[in-house]
Amino acid sequence: MYMKRNLILAGVVVSVLIFAVAASGCITTGTPKEKVLVVGTSADFPPFEYKNPKTGNITGFDMDLIKMVAKKIGYDKVEIKDMSFDSLIPALQTGKVDVVIAGMTITPKREQVVDFSIPYWKADQAVVVRKGSGIKISSPEDLKGKTIGVETGTTGALYVKDKLGNSVTMKEYSTYVAALQALLNGQVNVLVIDSPVANMFIHKYPSLEIAYVIQTNEHYGIAVRKGNKELLNKINSALKEIMNSPEWNKLVAKYFGG
Ligand code: GLN
């Protein structure tokens, strides 16, 4: 009697186990692959993208924003690829990344090779100097004769090249960290960098200050491969939704402090 019951029980246990194994097999083979959005950035542009000094993880305003966008348009996760700023557009063109978000200014020249989303932020170019350097800038003319540090491939570099030309000495650095170091060391007189990032830097380095702001009236956008309309339209509607929701204010407060 007992034997029989035990046998039945054992039978039930075994079939449950077989079923569980089969079911889990089903789950692993039957579920579609995770949808991953591959994102290119250049993580030395606080507060938009930077490495958390404690964890080394790439974080920032742009990173949170692209995660929110990706979720809204049906991606399971984002994969961040960090590279120098001037490698971003080539990486997008060759398919190494699906989108670029890097405090990147929408410019007519870039629009010839990639497509941009609607703008999500505004910036100008700040002239950063060492406090006590005695450098007074009250118009771009005052930059003449100066040694100016810029990051390669940025709108700051472009401005210096196009507007100041041979009247200044321009030194290019592949990262802002290197350009900043050059200013701190006195290898350059000034830095020309995006105003929101300059504001972060002067908080972190009290020996620096903003001497002047050149009103370049720039707008940041998310870049996709030229002609990738489908992705661009989705990104734009997600951006519009996010920018009109309380989530946006929370995001701004998180990285720009209220
Ligand atoms: N906004 C500037 C540009 O697009 C700088 C961006 C950056 O260095 N991440 O060139």
XYZ file of C-alpha atoms in Angstrom, residues 74-204:
131
model
C 11.378 48.964 -27.150
C 15.004 48.155 -26.366
C 15.817 45.902 -23.411
C 19.101 47.608 -22.682
C 21.848 49.887 -23.947
C 25.501 49.037 -24.470
C 27.820 52.026 -24.072
C 30.966 52.312 -26.202
C 33.397 54.954 -25.013
C 35.794 56.566 -27.503
C 37.451 59.855 -28.383
C 35.003 62.531 -29.548
C 36.367 62.649 -33.086
C 35.872 58.852 -33.489
C 32.146 59.023 -32.804
C 30.827 59.976 -36.235
C 33.068 57.431 -38.043
C 31.879 54.747 -35.559
C 28.286 55.621 -36.396
C 28.936 55.589 -40.139
C 30.638 52.186 -40.053
C 27.916 50.625 -37.907
C 29.989 50.146 -34.747
C 27.298 52.033 -32.843
C 23.585 52.643 -33.511
C 23.415 56.129 -32.020
C 25.758 58.800 -30.695
C 24.943 60.871 -27.648
C 27.867 62.973 -26.467
C 26.786 66.558 -25.934
C 27.141 66.716 -29.690
C 26.225 70.007 -31.347
C 23.986 69.865 -34.384
C 26.024 71.568 -37.130
C 25.372 71.850 -40.888
C 28.646 70.070 -41.607
C 27.800 67.090 -39.393
C 24.282 67.026 -40.826
C 25.816 66.188 -44.181
C 27.061 62.859 -42.835
C 24.664 61.891 -40.006
C 21.074 62.688 -39.008
C 20.250 64.449 -35.758
C 17.277 64.252 -33.430
C 15.416 67.322 -32.243
C 17.628 69.408 -29.922
C 17.632 68.545 -26.221
C 20.115 71.077 -24.770
C 21.672 74.494 -25.476
C 25.282 75.557 -25.112
C 27.783 78.288 -25.908
C 31.580 78.275 -25.840
C 33.241 79.310 -22.592
C 36.749 80.714 -22.347
C 38.333 79.163 -19.257
C 41.452 80.657 -17.636
C 43.520 80.165 -14.483
C 42.519 82.574 -11.730
C 45.151 85.230 -11.288
C 46.477 84.753 -14.821
C 45.572 88.356 -15.503
C 43.902 87.379 -18.750
C 40.898 89.619 -19.450
C 38.634 88.751 -22.333
C 35.772 91.047 -23.214
C 35.359 90.026 -26.846
C 36.678 87.211 -29.074
C 39.206 89.774 -30.410
C 40.975 89.630 -27.057
C 41.925 86.024 -27.755
C 44.388 87.145 -30.416
C 47.975 86.146 -29.643
C 46.873 83.561 -27.082
C 47.642 79.857 -26.956
C 44.272 78.143 -26.883
C 43.547 74.563 -25.830
C 40.651 72.733 -27.491
C 39.410 69.177 -27.903
C 39.919 67.730 -31.392
C 36.853 67.696 -33.588
C 34.664 69.826 -31.359
C 32.749 72.981 -32.167
C 35.163 74.822 -29.853
C 38.078 73.728 -32.059
C 36.106 74.665 -35.145
C 35.339 78.119 -33.793
C 38.978 78.803 -32.975
C 40.130 77.544 -36.380
C 37.469 79.355 -38.435
C 37.054 82.598 -36.534
C 40.519 83.206 -35.103
C 42.742 81.379 -37.587
C 46.376 82.409 -37.580
C 45.892 85.151 -35.010
C 46.116 82.499 -32.258
C 48.023 79.291 -31.530
C 45.600 76.412 -31.227
C 46.623 73.268 -29.359
C 44.399 70.252 -29.857
C 43.907 67.490 -27.298
C 42.082 64.217 -27.848
C 40.295 64.469 -24.486
C 39.068 67.315 -22.305
C 40.960 65.833 -19.394
C 44.208 66.370 -21.333
C 43.176 69.881 -22.396
C 42.277 70.745 -18.819
C 45.617 69.417 -17.610
C 47.372 71.617 -20.180
C 45.581 74.666 -18.785
C 46.362 73.741 -15.189
C 50.036 73.225 -16.153
C 50.208 76.530 -17.992
C 50.872 74.944 -21.394
C 47.957 76.938 -22.791
C 46.594 80.368 -21.800
C 42.927 79.527 -22.155
C 40.576 76.679 -23.021
C 37.606 77.076 -25.320
C 35.001 74.489 -24.316
C 31.231 74.072 -24.078
C 29.743 76.321 -21.402
C 27.793 73.677 -19.411
C 30.943 71.573 -19.089
C 33.102 74.602 -18.253
C 30.697 75.301 -15.381
C 31.299 71.793 -14.029
C 35.067 72.091 -14.398
C 35.334 75.387 -12.519
C 33.429 73.836 -9.620
C 35.820 70.924 -9.546
